[in-house]
Amino acid sequence: VQKNEQRWHVPTECLKPVDTVGAGDSFNAGFLTAYLKGKSPRDCAAFGNRTAGFSTQSPGGTESFRDGALLEGFLTSSRMPPL
């Protein structure tokens, strides 16, 4: 992610995707959520990466977000800090 002359490489977790449909939209939603909370560009990208990765864990563009148990397990096992 880049802001003016500053640039950050924002790593993501290595996940085995079930379905990648909707990952880009989920990244955008996560990035914008963090942005609206006043987070730094790096934190926004990290949260976007996290939401994009989570979206790939079930078939369909947003089905992962409807599964509370899957979300809880993902957040518990995630190595990235929460928003």
CSV table of C-alpha atoms in Angstrom, one decimal:
chain,number,residue,atom,x,y,z
A,1,VAL,CA,0.0,0.0,0.0
A,2,GLN,CA,1.3,3.5,-0.7
A,3,LYS,CA,0.5,6.9,0.6
A,4,ASN,CA,2.4,9.8,-1.0
A,5,GLU,CA,6.0,8.7,-0.9
A,6,GLN,CA,5.6,6.1,1.8
A,7,ARG,CA,5.1,2.5,0.8
A,8,TRP,CA,4.5,-0.6,2.9
A,9,HIS,CA,4.6,-4.3,2.0
A,10,VAL,CA,1.7,-5.9,3.9
A,11,PRO,CA,2.0,-9.7,4.2
A,12,THR,CA,-1.0,-12.0,4.4
A,13,GLU,CA,-1.5,-15.4,6.0
A,14,CYS,CA,-1.0,-18.5,3.9
A,15,LEU,CA,-4.5,-20.0,3.5
A,16,LYS,CA,-5.9,-22.8,1.4
A,17,PRO,CA,-8.9,-21.3,-0.4
A,18,VAL,CA,-12.1,-23.1,-1.0
A,19,ASP,CA,-13.5,-20.4,-3.4
A,20,THR,CA,-11.8,-17.1,-4.4
A,21,VAL,CA,-15.0,-15.4,-5.7
A,22,GLY,CA,-15.6,-12.2,-3.7
A,23,ALA,CA,-12.0,-12.0,-2.3
A,24,GLY,CA,-11.4,-8.6,-4.0
A,25,ASP,CA,-14.7,-7.1,-2.8
A,26,SER,CA,-14.0,-8.4,0.7
A,27,PHE,CA,-10.5,-6.8,0.6
A,28,ASN,CA,-12.1,-3.5,-0.3
A,29,ALA,CA,-14.7,-3.8,2.4
A,30,GLY,CA,-12.1,-4.6,5.0
A,31,PHE,CA,-9.8,-1.9,3.9
A,32,LEU,CA,-12.6,0.7,3.9
A,33,THR,CA,-13.8,-0.4,7.3
A,34,ALA,CA,-10.4,0.1,8.8
A,35,TYR,CA,-10.0,3.4,7.0
A,36,LEU,CA,-13.3,4.7,8.4
A,37,LYS,CA,-12.1,3.8,11.9
A,38,GLY,CA,-9.0,6.1,11.3
A,39,LYS,CA,-6.5,3.3,11.0
A,40,SER,CA,-3.1,3.8,9.2
A,41,PRO,CA,-2.8,2.8,5.5
A,42,ARG,CA,-0.7,-0.3,6.6
A,43,ASP,CA,-3.4,-1.4,9.1
A,44,CYS,CA,-6.1,-0.8,6.5
A,45,ALA,CA,-4.3,-3.1,4.0
A,46,ALA,CA,-3.7,-5.7,6.7
A,47,PHE,CA,-7.3,-5.8,7.6
A,48,GLY,CA,-8.3,-5.9,3.9
A,49,ASN,CA,-5.9,-8.9,3.5
A,50,ARG,CA,-7.5,-10.6,6.4
A,51,THR,CA,-11.1,-10.1,5.3
A,52,ALA,CA,-10.2,-11.2,1.7
A,53,GLY,CA,-8.5,-14.4,3.1
A,54,PHE,CA,-11.5,-15.2,5.3
A,55,SER,CA,-13.9,-14.8,2.4
A,56,THR,CA,-12.1,-17.6,0.6
A,57,GLN,CA,-12.8,-20.2,3.3
A,58,SER,CA,-16.3,-21.1,2.1
A,59,PRO,CA,-17.9,-21.5,-1.4
A,60,GLY,CA,-19.6,-18.3,-2.6
A,61,GLY,CA,-18.6,-14.7,-2.3
A,62,THR,CA,-19.8,-13.9,1.2
A,63,GLU,CA,-20.8,-17.3,2.7
A,64,SER,CA,-17.8,-17.3,5.1
A,65,PHE,CA,-19.1,-14.2,6.8
A,66,ARG,CA,-22.5,-15.9,7.6
A,67,ASP,CA,-20.8,-18.8,9.5
A,68,GLY,CA,-20.2,-17.6,13.1
A,69,ALA,CA,-18.2,-20.7,14.1
A,70,LEU,CA,-15.9,-20.4,11.1
A,71,LEU,CA,-15.3,-16.7,11.9
A,72,GLU,CA,-14.5,-17.5,15.5
A,73,GLY,CA,-12.1,-20.2,14.5
A,74,PHE,CA,-10.4,-18.0,11.9
A,75,LEU,CA,-10.0,-15.1,14.4
A,76,THR,CA,-8.7,-17.5,17.1
A,77,SER,CA,-6.1,-19.1,14.8
A,78,SER,CA,-5.1,-15.9,12.9
A,79,ARG,CA,-1.6,-14.6,13.5
A,80,MET,CA,-2.6,-11.1,12.5
A,81,PRO,CA,-3.7,-8.5,15.1
A,82,PRO,CA,-7.5,-7.7,15.3
A,83,LEU,CA,-8.8,-4.4,14.0
